């Protein structure tokens, strides 16, 4: 990017600030960023130590509650649950211990990146001033997706120069469950008096019919800014609605439509060119809906990709290699150490690691340092002591080599010296070969990153390992979406945001699915679901299909479902109903 301009996500910008100044908060600058899986494993360990029942207090519930507290800028010492709130009282204990453990590991999670920068700015006004001077102009895209703490950061950064421009659409705020606050955009003019509002109402993507349908649905929401989108695009085709018998019939309809567009076998339209598979997307509300559609696509040999499924950086073999790199970059990282201490197997079992963990905690040491100290103790058997000694020697050698080798060279070295790759080759199964291909791709990613870094002379060479680990930790679903291959795209409506396709099929237009029912449904939840429907409709450029099933199986039992209320909000004249195919 041009000198003096930062273009990044909130999390990346905060990681960059903390790399420079986190020492003010008592951390080392080589801190590691824990992703969701690391976070969950860490929380489970903490809950186990506190003897909390996983059935009564689900780790995922703890995880999302801690994230919510961090998004609201609440630190463990500020959290005060009522004495009658049993979950809250346990959460307070877990949150406190979890943060203490993170500090001992010299680690932070996603929520900390934002929270710590706000704490840093409060604690060190001179650091805040330096960034206020640097950020003469603040511009924020997708403003409707910001949460409370992100909004506070923006306000602090723009305080001095008051040059702030935000772009967003309150009708596309669909991440309330992640902490996004639609009120940020609705209340912006109140918080920044003198704001000039420019309403962008012309749509360049969709046909008039698709846009009219979207307008009719979203206008039913009460908490929104008034706007009516218009377009100079042609009227286009009507929306097609199909009422299926069940999810299998719905899947057959989806495949039928895909085949018609690809092979262009429309009645009265002979000889026109077919569409590539990549022009077509199928959206659904929950992941489980993809199964019936996938089975039908496989049956008809139609290539497809699931967007936001198992992400590349979440695969076991990739996480193993990244854990080695994280430990080399930051030896205090106990989570990564536990992950790879016995991968590949070294004969250092869980019982041994539990004893060393307790020993390290008693001594107030990070786990890696505790392992070194434990070598001097006689409660370890000579065999275990030897194996731990060999492991420490290996990591120390890697740490020395990391000073001179590039991350890709370091990765190749550790793959060879740990025997990780050799074990997969010996296994020789399809799964093992696929894992080898993924590791190969990781090395490719590193090599590409290094080629990019050679151009940027302002970046210190020695931080490239940390910068790569930051990049991996902060990657998002849409970053991983690629349309290079000719495949039909399947995804949830949440994943669809930011994308567009000539032909879109939205399945499961039923009460209970879209809108999706939650416990204790509130008006805000329903309005969020309506925005989600609006986002789905407005992804379509030329043709939109909607379908619902009269009966859908839940836990093996077929249940009758009512049509979605969002279908009732569509004008009758915009829809043509497709008849059931006789079988």
Coordinates of C-alpha atoms in Angstrom, one line a residue:
X1 CA 0.0 0.0 0.0
X2 CA 1.2 3.6 -0.5
X3 CA 3.3 5.0 2.2
X4 CA 1.3 6.4 5.2
X5 CA -1.9 4.4 4.4
X6 CA -3.1 1.5 6.4
X7 CA -5.6 -0.8 4.7
X8 CA -6.6 -3.6 6.9
X9 CA -9.3 -5.3 9.1
X10 CA -9.8 -4.0 12.6
X11 CA -8.2 -7.2 14.0
X12 CA -5.1 -6.9 11.7
X13 CA -4.7 -3.2 12.5
X14 CA -4.9 -3.9 16.3
X15 CA -2.5 -6.8 16.0
X16 CA 0.0 -4.4 14.2
X17 CA -0.4 -1.8 17.0
X18 CA 0.1 -4.4 19.7
X19 CA 3.2 -5.8 18.0
X20 CA 4.7 -2.4 18.7
X21 CA 3.3 -1.5 22.1
X22 CA 1.9 -4.6 24.0
X23 CA 4.9 -4.5 26.4
X24 CA 3.0 -1.7 28.1
X25 CA 0.3 -4.3 29.0
X26 CA 2.9 -6.8 30.4
X27 CA 3.2 -9.0 27.4
X28 CA 6.1 -9.8 25.1
X29 CA 6.0 -8.5 21.5
X30 CA 6.3 -12.1 20.1
X31 CA 2.8 -12.9 21.5
X32 CA 0.8 -15.6 19.7
X33 CA -2.8 -15.1 18.5
X34 CA -5.2 -18.0 19.4
X35 CA -7.9 -18.9 17.0
X36 CA -11.3 -20.3 18.0
X37 CA -10.2 -23.9 18.3
X38 CA -7.2 -23.0 20.4
X39 CA -9.5 -20.8 22.5
X40 CA -12.0 -23.7 23.1
X41 CA -9.3 -26.2 24.1
X42 CA -7.8 -23.6 26.5
X43 CA -11.2 -23.0 28.0
X44 CA -11.9 -26.7 28.4
X45 CA -8.6 -27.1 30.3
X46 CA -9.5 -24.1 32.6
X47 CA -13.0 -25.5 33.2
X48 CA -11.6 -28.9 34.0
X49 CA -9.2 -27.3 36.6
X50 CA -12.2 -25.5 38.2
X51 CA -14.1 -28.8 38.2
X52 CA -17.0 -27.4 36.2
X53 CA -19.5 -29.8 34.6
X54 CA -19.4 -29.5 30.7
X55 CA -23.1 -30.5 30.5
X56 CA -24.2 -27.8 32.9
X57 CA -21.8 -25.1 31.5
X58 CA -21.1 -25.8 27.9
X59 CA -17.5 -24.7 26.8
X60 CA -19.0 -23.1 23.6
X61 CA -21.4 -21.0 25.7
X62 CA -18.5 -19.9 27.9
X63 CA -16.5 -19.0 24.8
X64 CA -19.3 -16.9 23.2
X65 CA -20.0 -15.2 26.5
X66 CA -16.3 -14.2 26.9
X67 CA -16.2 -13.0 23.3
X68 CA -19.4 -10.9 24.0
X69 CA -17.8 -9.4 27.1
X70 CA -14.7 -8.5 25.2
X71 CA -16.7 -7.0 22.3
X72 CA -18.4 -4.8 25.0
X73 CA -15.1 -3.8 26.4
X74 CA -15.6 -5.6 29.7
X75 CA -12.4 -7.0 31.4
X76 CA -12.5 -9.8 34.1
X77 CA -12.2 -7.4 37.0
X78 CA -15.1 -5.3 35.6
X79 CA -17.5 -8.2 35.2
X80 CA -20.0 -8.3 38.0
X81 CA -22.8 -10.9 37.6
X82 CA -25.8 -10.9 39.9
X83 CA -25.5 -13.3 42.9
X84 CA -28.5 -15.3 41.5
X85 CA -26.9 -15.8 38.1
X86 CA -25.2 -19.3 38.4
X87 CA -23.8 -19.3 34.9
X88 CA -22.5 -15.7 35.3
X89 CA -20.8 -16.6 38.6
X90 CA -19.0 -19.5 36.9
X91 CA -18.2 -17.4 33.9
X92 CA -16.5 -14.8 36.1
X93 CA -14.2 -17.5 37.5
X94 CA -13.5 -19.0 34.1
X95 CA -12.9 -15.6 32.4
X96 CA -10.4 -14.5 35.2
X97 CA -8.4 -17.8 35.0
X98 CA -8.6 -18.0 31.2
X99 CA -7.0 -14.5 30.9
X100 CA -4.3 -15.3 33.5
X101 CA -3.4 -18.4 31.5
X102 CA -3.3 -16.5 28.2
X103 CA -0.9 -14.0 29.9
X104 CA 1.3 -16.9 31.1
X105 CA 1.3 -18.3 27.5
X106 CA 2.1 -14.8 26.1
X107 CA -1.0 -15.3 24.0
X108 CA -4.1 -13.3 23.0
X109 CA -7.3 -14.3 21.3
X110 CA -9.4 -12.3 18.7
X111 CA -11.4 -10.4 21.3
X112 CA -8.2 -9.4 23.1
X113 CA -6.8 -7.7 20.0
X114 CA -9.5 -5.1 20.1
X115 CA -9.9 -4.9 23.9
X116 CA -6.1 -4.6 24.5
X117 CA -5.8 -1.7 22.1
X118 CA -8.5 0.2 23.9
X119 CA -6.8 -0.5 27.2
X120 CA -3.5 0.5 25.7
X121 CA -5.0 3.9 24.6
X122 CA -6.5 4.5 28.1
X123 CA -3.3 3.6 29.9
X124 CA -0.9 5.5 27.5
X125 CA -2.4 8.7 26.2
X126 CA 0.9 9.4 24.3
X127 CA 0.5 6.2 22.3
X128 CA -3.1 7.2 21.5
X129 CA -1.9 10.7 20.5
X130 CA 0.7 9.2 18.1
X131 CA -2.0 7.2 16.3
X132 CA -4.5 10.1 16.3
X133 CA -1.8 12.2 14.6
X134 CA -1.1 9.4 12.1
X135 CA -4.8 8.7 11.4
X136 CA -5.7 12.2 10.0
X137 CA -8.5 10.5 8.0
X138 CA -10.4 7.5 9.1
X139 CA -12.5 5.5 6.6
X140 CA -14.5 2.5 7.5
X141 CA -16.2 0.1 5.1
X142 CA -19.0 -2.3 6.0
X143 CA -19.8 -0.1 9.0
X144 CA -23.0 -2.0 9.9
X145 CA -20.8 -5.0 10.9
X146 CA -18.9 -3.1 13.6
X147 CA -19.4 -4.0 17.3
X148 CA -19.3 -1.7 20.4
X149 CA -15.5 -1.9 21.0
X150 CA -14.7 -1.3 17.3
X151 CA -16.9 1.8 17.3
X152 CA -15.1 3.1 20.4
X153 CA -11.7 2.6 18.7
X154 CA -13.0 4.6 15.6
X155 CA -14.2 7.4 17.8
X156 CA -10.9 7.6 19.7
X157 CA -8.8 7.6 16.6
X158 CA -11.0 10.3 14.9
X159 CA -11.2 12.5 18.0
X160 CA -8.4 14.8 17.1
X161 CA -9.0 15.6 13.4
X162 CA -12.7 14.8 13.1
X163 CA -12.2 13.5 9.6
X164 CA -14.3 10.3 9.5
X165 CA -16.1 8.7 6.6
X166 CA -18.1 5.5 7.1
X167 CA -19.9 3.4 4.4
X168 CA -22.5 0.9 5.3
X169 CA -26.0 -0.5 4.8
X170 CA -28.1 -1.1 7.9
X171 CA -30.2 -3.4 5.8
X172 CA -27.2 -5.8 5.6
X173 CA -26.4 -6.0 9.3
X174 CA -26.6 -9.7 9.8
X175 CA -23.9 -10.4 12.5
X176 CA -25.7 -9.5 15.7
X177 CA -24.9 -13.0 17.1
X178 CA -21.2 -12.0 16.7
X179 CA -21.7 -8.8 18.5
X180 CA -22.3 -6.5 15.5
X181 CA -24.3 -3.5 16.6
X182 CA -26.7 -2.1 14.0
X183 CA -27.2 0.9 16.4
X184 CA -23.7 2.1 15.4
X185 CA -24.9 3.1 12.0
X186 CA -28.4 4.2 13.1
X187 CA -26.9 6.5 15.8
X188 CA -23.9 7.8 13.9
X189 CA -25.3 11.2 13.2
X190 CA -26.1 11.7 16.9
X191 CA -22.5 10.8 17.9
X192 CA -20.9 12.9 15.1
X193 CA -22.9 16.2 14.9
X194 CA -22.6 17.9 11.5
X195 CA -22.4 14.5 9.6
X196 CA -23.2 14.8 5.9
X197 CA -25.3 11.7 4.8
X198 CA -25.1 10.6 1.2
X199 CA -27.7 7.9 0.4
X200 CA -26.5 5.5 -2.4
X201 CA -29.8 4.1 -3.8
X202 CA -28.8 3.1 -7.3
X203 CA -28.1 -0.6 -7.7
X204 CA -25.9 -1.8 -10.5
X205 CA -26.1 -5.5 -9.9
X206 CA -29.6 -6.9 -10.0
X207 CA -32.6 -6.8 -12.4
X208 CA -35.6 -4.6 -11.6
X209 CA -37.7 -7.6 -10.5
X210 CA -35.1 -8.9 -8.1
X211 CA -34.6 -5.5 -6.6
X212 CA -38.4 -4.9 -6.2
X213 CA -38.7 -8.2 -4.4
X214 CA -35.8 -7.2 -2.0
X215 CA -37.3 -3.8 -1.3
X216 CA -40.7 -5.3 -0.5
X217 CA -39.2 -7.7 2.1
X218 CA -36.9 -5.3 3.9
X219 CA -39.3 -2.4 4.1
X220 CA -41.2 -4.5 6.7
X221 CA -38.4 -3.8 9.2
X222 CA -39.0 -1.0 11.7
X223 CA -35.4 -0.4 12.8
X224 CA -33.9 1.0 9.6
X225 CA -33.0 4.1 7.6
X226 CA -35.6 4.7 4.9
X227 CA -34.3 4.1 1.3
X228 CA -35.6 2.5 -1.8
X229 CA -33.1 1.0 -4.2
X230 CA -33.6 1.5 -8.0
X231 CA -31.8 0.3 -11.1
X232 CA -31.5 1.1 -14.8
X233 CA -31.0 -2.6 -15.4
X234 CA -33.7 -4.4 -17.5
X235 CA -36.8 -5.8 -15.8
X236 CA -35.5 -9.3 -16.1
X237 CA -37.2 -12.6 -15.5
X238 CA -39.8 -13.1 -12.7
X239 CA -38.7 -14.9 -9.5
X240 CA -39.5 -18.6 -9.6
X241 CA -41.0 -20.3 -6.5
X242 CA -41.1 -24.1 -6.1
X243 CA -43.0 -25.9 -3.4
X244 CA -41.3 -29.3 -2.9
X245 CA -42.8 -32.3 -1.2
X246 CA -39.7 -32.8 1.0
X247 CA -36.0 -32.0 1.1
X248 CA -35.2 -34.7 -1.5
X249 CA -37.7 -33.3 -3.9
X250 CA -36.2 -29.8 -3.2
X251 CA -32.7 -31.1 -4.0
X252 CA -34.0 -32.6 -7.3
X253 CA -35.5 -29.2 -8.2
X254 CA -32.1 -27.5 -7.5
X255 CA -30.2 -30.0 -9.7
X256 CA -32.9 -29.7 -12.5
X257 CA -32.5 -25.9 -12.6
X258 CA -28.7 -26.1 -12.5
X259 CA -28.7 -28.6 -15.4
X260 CA -31.2 -26.5 -17.4
X261 CA -28.9 -23.4 -17.1
X262 CA -25.7 -25.3 -17.9
X263 CA -27.2 -27.3 -20.8
X264 CA -29.7 -24.5 -21.7
X265 CA -32.5 -26.9 -22.2
X266 CA -35.3 -24.4 -21.7
X267 CA -38.6 -24.9 -23.6
X268 CA -38.8 -22.6 -26.6
X269 CA -35.1 -21.6 -26.2
X270 CA -33.2 -24.0 -28.3
X271 CA -29.5 -23.5 -29.1
X272 CA -28.7 -20.7 -26.7
X273 CA -25.4 -20.8 -24.9
X274 CA -25.2 -22.6 -21.5
X275 CA -23.8 -21.1 -18.3
X276 CA -20.7 -22.2 -16.5
X277 CA -21.3 -23.9 -13.1
X278 CA -19.5 -21.0 -11.3
X279 CA -22.4 -18.7 -12.3
X280 CA -24.7 -20.6 -10.0
X281 CA -25.0 -20.5 -6.2
X282 CA -27.3 -22.3 -3.7
X283 CA -28.0 -20.6 -0.4
X284 CA -29.4 -22.1 2.8
X285 CA -30.0 -20.9 6.4
X286 CA -28.1 -23.7 8.3
X287 CA -25.3 -26.0 7.3
X288 CA -27.3 -29.2 7.7
X289 CA -29.5 -28.2 4.7
X290 CA -26.6 -28.9 2.3
X291 CA -26.6 -32.7 2.8
X292 CA -29.6 -33.5 0.6
X293 CA -28.4 -31.1 -2.1
X294 CA -24.9 -32.5 -2.0
X295 CA -26.1 -36.1 -2.4
X296 CA -28.2 -35.1 -5.5
X297 CA -25.3 -33.1 -7.0
X298 CA -22.9 -36.1 -6.5
X299 CA -25.5 -38.4 -8.1
X300 CA -25.6 -36.3 -11.2
X301 CA -21.8 -35.7 -11.2
X302 CA -22.2 -31.9 -10.9
X303 CA -19.0 -30.3 -9.4
X304 CA -19.6 -28.1 -6.4
X305 CA -17.7 -26.4 -3.6
X306 CA -18.9 -25.6 -0.1
X307 CA -17.9 -22.0 1.0
X308 CA -17.2 -21.6 4.7
X309 CA -16.9 -25.4 5.2
X310 CA -13.7 -26.9 6.6
X311 CA -11.3 -24.1 6.1
X312 CA -7.8 -24.7 4.9
X313 CA -6.1 -23.3 8.1
X314 CA -8.4 -25.4 10.3
X315 CA -7.2 -28.8 9.0
X316 CA -5.4 -30.9 11.5
X317 CA -2.1 -31.2 9.7
X318 CA -2.0 -27.5 9.0
X319 CA -2.8 -26.7 12.6
X320 CA 0.0 -29.1 13.7
X321 CA 2.7 -27.4 11.5
X322 CA 1.4 -23.9 12.6
X323 CA 1.7 -25.0 16.2
X324 CA 5.4 -25.8 15.7
X325 CA 5.9 -22.4 14.1
X326 CA 4.0 -20.7 16.9
X327 CA 6.1 -22.4 19.5
X328 CA 9.3 -21.5 17.7
X329 CA 8.1 -17.8 17.5
X330 CA 6.9 -17.8 21.1
X331 CA 8.1 -20.6 23.5
X332 CA 5.6 -19.5 26.2
X333 CA 2.8 -20.8 24.0
X334 CA 1.6 -23.8 26.1
X335 CA -1.4 -24.6 23.9
X336 CA 0.8 -25.1 20.8
X337 CA 3.3 -27.1 22.9
X338 CA 0.6 -29.5 24.1
X339 CA -0.7 -29.9 20.6
X340 CA 2.6 -31.1 19.1
X341 CA 4.5 -32.6 22.0
X342 CA 3.5 -36.1 20.8
X343 CA 2.9 -35.4 17.1
X344 CA 4.6 -37.3 15.6
X345 CA 4.5 -39.8 18.6
X346 CA 7.6 -39.4 20.9
X347 CA 6.4 -41.4 23.9
X348 CA 5.5 -38.4 26.0
X349 CA 2.0 -39.2 27.1
X350 CA -0.9 -37.1 28.5
X351 CA -0.2 -38.2 32.1
X352 CA 3.3 -36.9 31.9
X353 CA 2.1 -33.6 30.5
X354 CA -0.5 -33.2 33.2
X355 CA 2.1 -33.6 35.9
X356 CA 4.4 -31.1 34.2
X357 CA 1.5 -28.7 33.7
X358 CA 0.7 -28.8 37.5
X359 CA 4.5 -28.4 38.3
X360 CA 4.8 -25.4 35.9
X361 CA 1.8 -23.7 37.4
X362 CA 3.1 -24.2 41.0
X363 CA 6.4 -22.6 39.9
X364 CA 4.6 -19.8 38.0
X365 CA 6.4 -20.8 34.8
X366 CA 5.2 -21.1 31.2
X367 CA 4.9 -24.8 30.2
X368 CA 8.0 -24.9 28.1
X369 CA 10.2 -23.4 30.9
X370 CA 8.5 -25.8 33.3
X371 CA 9.5 -28.8 31.1
X372 CA 13.1 -27.6 31.2
X373 CA 13.0 -27.3 35.0
X374 CA 11.3 -30.7 35.3
X375 CA 14.3 -32.4 33.7
X376 CA 16.2 -31.6 37.0
X377 CA 13.5 -33.4 39.0
X378 CA 13.7 -37.1 40.0
X379 CA 9.9 -37.8 39.7
X380 CA 10.5 -38.2 35.9
X381 CA 11.7 -41.6 34.8
X382 CA 15.1 -41.6 32.9
X383 CA 13.3 -42.6 29.7
X384 CA 10.8 -39.7 29.8
X385 CA 13.6 -37.4 30.8
X386 CA 15.6 -38.4 27.8
X387 CA 12.7 -38.0 25.4
X388 CA 11.8 -34.5 26.8
X389 CA 15.4 -33.5 26.6
X390 CA 15.5 -34.5 22.9
X391 CA 12.3 -32.5 22.2
X392 CA 13.7 -29.4 23.9
X393 CA 17.0 -29.7 22.0
X394 CA 15.0 -29.9 18.7
X395 CA 12.9 -26.8 19.5
X396 CA 16.0 -24.8 20.5
X397 CA 17.8 -25.8 17.2
X398 CA 14.7 -24.6 15.3
X399 CA 14.7 -21.3 17.3
X400 CA 18.3 -20.7 16.3
X401 CA 17.6 -21.5 12.7
X402 CA 14.6 -19.3 12.6
X403 CA 17.0 -16.3 12.9
X404 CA 18.5 -17.1 9.5
X405 CA 16.0 -19.2 7.6
X406 CA 12.9 -17.9 5.9
X407 CA 9.6 -19.3 7.2
X408 CA 9.2 -21.6 4.2
X409 CA 12.8 -23.0 4.7
X410 CA 12.1 -23.4 8.4
X411 CA 8.9 -25.3 7.7
X412 CA 10.6 -27.6 5.3
X413 CA 13.4 -28.2 7.8
X414 CA 11.0 -29.0 10.7
X415 CA 8.9 -31.3 8.4
X416 CA 12.0 -33.3 7.7
X417 CA 13.6 -33.3 11.1
X418 CA 10.4 -34.1 13.1
X419 CA 9.6 -36.9 10.7
X420 CA 6.1 -35.5 10.3
X421 CA 6.0 -35.8 6.5
X422 CA 7.8 -39.2 6.5
X423 CA 5.0 -40.6 8.7
X424 CA 2.3 -39.5 6.3
X425 CA 4.2 -41.0 3.3
X426 CA 4.6 -44.3 5.2
X427 CA 0.8 -44.3 5.9
X428 CA 0.2 -44.0 2.1
X429 CA -3.6 -43.8 2.4
X430 CA -5.7 -41.3 0.3
X431 CA -6.3 -39.3 3.4
X432 CA -2.6 -39.1 4.2
X433 CA -1.8 -38.1 0.6
X434 CA -4.4 -35.4 0.8
X435 CA -2.8 -34.1 4.0
X436 CA 0.6 -34.1 2.3
X437 CA -1.0 -32.0 -0.5
X438 CA -2.3 -29.5 2.1
X439 CA 1.1 -29.2 3.7
X440 CA 2.6 -28.6 0.3
X441 CA 0.0 -25.8 -0.2
X442 CA 1.1 -24.3 3.2
X443 CA 4.7 -24.1 1.9
X444 CA 3.4 -22.5 -1.3
X445 CA 1.5 -19.9 0.8
X446 CA 4.7 -19.1 2.7
X447 CA 6.8 -18.9 -0.4
X448 CA 4.3 -16.5 -2.0
X449 CA 4.3 -14.3 1.1
X450 CA 8.1 -14.1 1.1
X451 CA 8.1 -13.1 -2.6
X452 CA 5.7 -10.3 -1.7
X453 CA 7.9 -9.3 1.3
X454 CA 11.0 -8.9 -0.9
X455 CA 9.2 -6.0 -2.6
X456 CA 8.4 -4.2 0.6
X457 CA 11.8 -3.0 1.9
X458 CA 10.3 -1.2 4.9
X459 CA 9.3 -4.4 6.6
X460 CA 11.9 -5.9 8.9
X461 CA 12.9 -9.4 7.7
X462 CA 13.1 -10.9 11.2
X463 CA 9.4 -10.4 11.9
X464 CA 8.2 -12.3 8.8
X465 CA 7.4 -15.5 10.8
X466 CA 5.2 -13.5 13.2
X467 CA 3.6 -11.6 10.3
X468 CA 2.7 -14.8 8.6
X469 CA 1.2 -16.3 11.8
X470 CA -0.8 -13.1 12.2
X471 CA -2.1 -13.4 8.6
X472 CA -3.1 -17.0 9.2
X473 CA -4.9 -16.2 12.5
X474 CA -6.9 -13.3 11.0
X475 CA -8.0 -14.9 7.7
X476 CA -11.8 -14.9 7.1
X477 CA -14.4 -17.0 5.3
X478 CA -14.6 -14.7 2.3
X479 CA -10.8 -14.4 2.0
X480 CA -10.8 -18.1 1.3
X481 CA -13.5 -18.0 -1.3
X482 CA -12.1 -18.5 -4.8
X483 CA -14.2 -18.8 -8.0
X484 CA -11.3 -20.0 -10.2
X485 CA -12.7 -23.5 -10.5
X486 CA -15.9 -24.2 -12.5
X487 CA -18.1 -25.4 -9.7
X488 CA -21.5 -24.6 -8.2
X489 CA -21.2 -22.8 -4.9
X490 CA -23.1 -24.0 -1.8
X491 CA -23.1 -21.8 1.3
X492 CA -25.1 -20.4 4.2
X493 CA -26.8 -17.0 3.8
X494 CA -24.2 -15.6 6.2
X495 CA -21.3 -16.7 4.0
X496 CA -23.0 -15.2 0.9
X497 CA -22.6 -11.6 2.1
X498 CA -20.2 -9.7 -0.1
X499 CA -20.5 -12.1 -3.1
X500 CA -22.7 -12.1 -6.2
X501 CA -23.8 -14.6 -8.8
X502 CA -25.9 -14.4 -12.0
X503 CA -28.1 -17.3 -10.9
X504 CA -29.1 -17.8 -7.2
X505 CA -31.3 -20.5 -5.6
X506 CA -32.4 -19.9 -2.0
X507 CA -33.8 -23.1 -0.4
X508 CA -35.8 -23.7 2.8
X509 CA -38.1 -20.7 2.7
X510 CA -40.0 -21.9 5.7
X511 CA -41.1 -20.7 9.1
X512 CA -38.5 -22.1 11.5
X513 CA -35.7 -22.1 9.0
X514 CA -35.9 -18.6 7.4
X515 CA -36.8 -17.0 9.7
X516 CA -34.8 -19.4 11.9
X517 CA -36.4 -19.9 15.3
X518 CA -34.4 -19.2 18.4
X519 CA -35.3 -19.5 22.1
X520 CA -37.2 -16.4 23.3
X521 CA -37.6 -14.8 19.8
X522 CA -37.5 -11.0 19.9
X523 CA -38.4 -8.5 17.3
X524 CA -34.7 -7.7 16.9
X525 CA -34.1 -11.4 16.0
X526 CA -36.9 -11.4 13.4
X527 CA -35.6 -8.2 11.8
X528 CA -32.1 -9.7 11.6
X529 CA -33.6 -12.7 9.8
X530 CA -35.4 -10.4 7.4
X531 CA -32.1 -8.6 6.7
X532 CA -30.5 -12.0 6.1
X533 CA -33.2 -12.8 3.5
X534 CA -32.7 -9.4 1.9
X535 CA -28.9 -10.1 1.7
X536 CA -29.7 -13.5 0.0
X537 CA -32.1 -11.9 -2.6
X538 CA -29.7 -9.1 -3.5
X539 CA -26.8 -11.5 -4.3
X540 CA -28.7 -12.5 -7.5
X541 CA -27.9 -10.6 -10.7
X542 CA -30.2 -12.1 -13.3
X543 CA -32.3 -15.0 -12.0
X544 CA -33.6 -15.9 -8.5
X545 CA -35.2 -19.2 -7.5
X546 CA -36.9 -19.7 -4.1
X547 CA -38.0 -23.0 -2.8
X548 CA -39.6 -24.5 0.3
X549 CA -40.5 -28.1 1.4
X550 CA -44.0 -29.0 2.7
X551 CA -42.3 -31.6 4.9
X552 CA -38.8 -31.7 6.2
X553 CA -37.1 -34.3 8.4
X554 CA -35.9 -33.3 11.8
X555 CA -34.0 -36.0 13.7
X556 CA -35.4 -38.6 11.3
X557 CA -39.0 -37.4 11.7
X558 CA -40.9 -35.7 8.9
X559 CA -42.5 -32.4 10.0
X560 CA -44.9 -30.2 8.1
X561 CA -43.6 -26.6 7.7
X562 CA -45.5 -23.4 7.0
X563 CA -44.3 -21.1 4.2
X564 CA -41.9 -18.4 5.3
X565 CA -43.6 -15.1 6.2
X566 CA -41.0 -13.5 3.9
X567 CA -42.6 -15.2 0.9
X568 CA -45.9 -13.5 1.9
X569 CA -44.2 -10.1 1.8
X570 CA -43.3 -10.6 -1.9
X571 CA -45.8 -9.1 -4.4
X572 CA -47.7 -11.9 -6.2
X573 CA -47.1 -10.3 -9.6
X574 CA -43.3 -10.8 -9.2
X575 CA -43.5 -14.6 -8.8
X576 CA -44.2 -17.5 -11.1
X577 CA -44.9 -20.8 -9.4
X578 CA -43.2 -23.9 -10.9
X579 CA -45.3 -27.0 -11.1
X580 CA -44.1 -30.2 -9.5
X581 CA -42.5 -32.6 -11.9
X582 CA -44.4 -35.9 -12.3
X583 CA -42.2 -38.8 -11.3

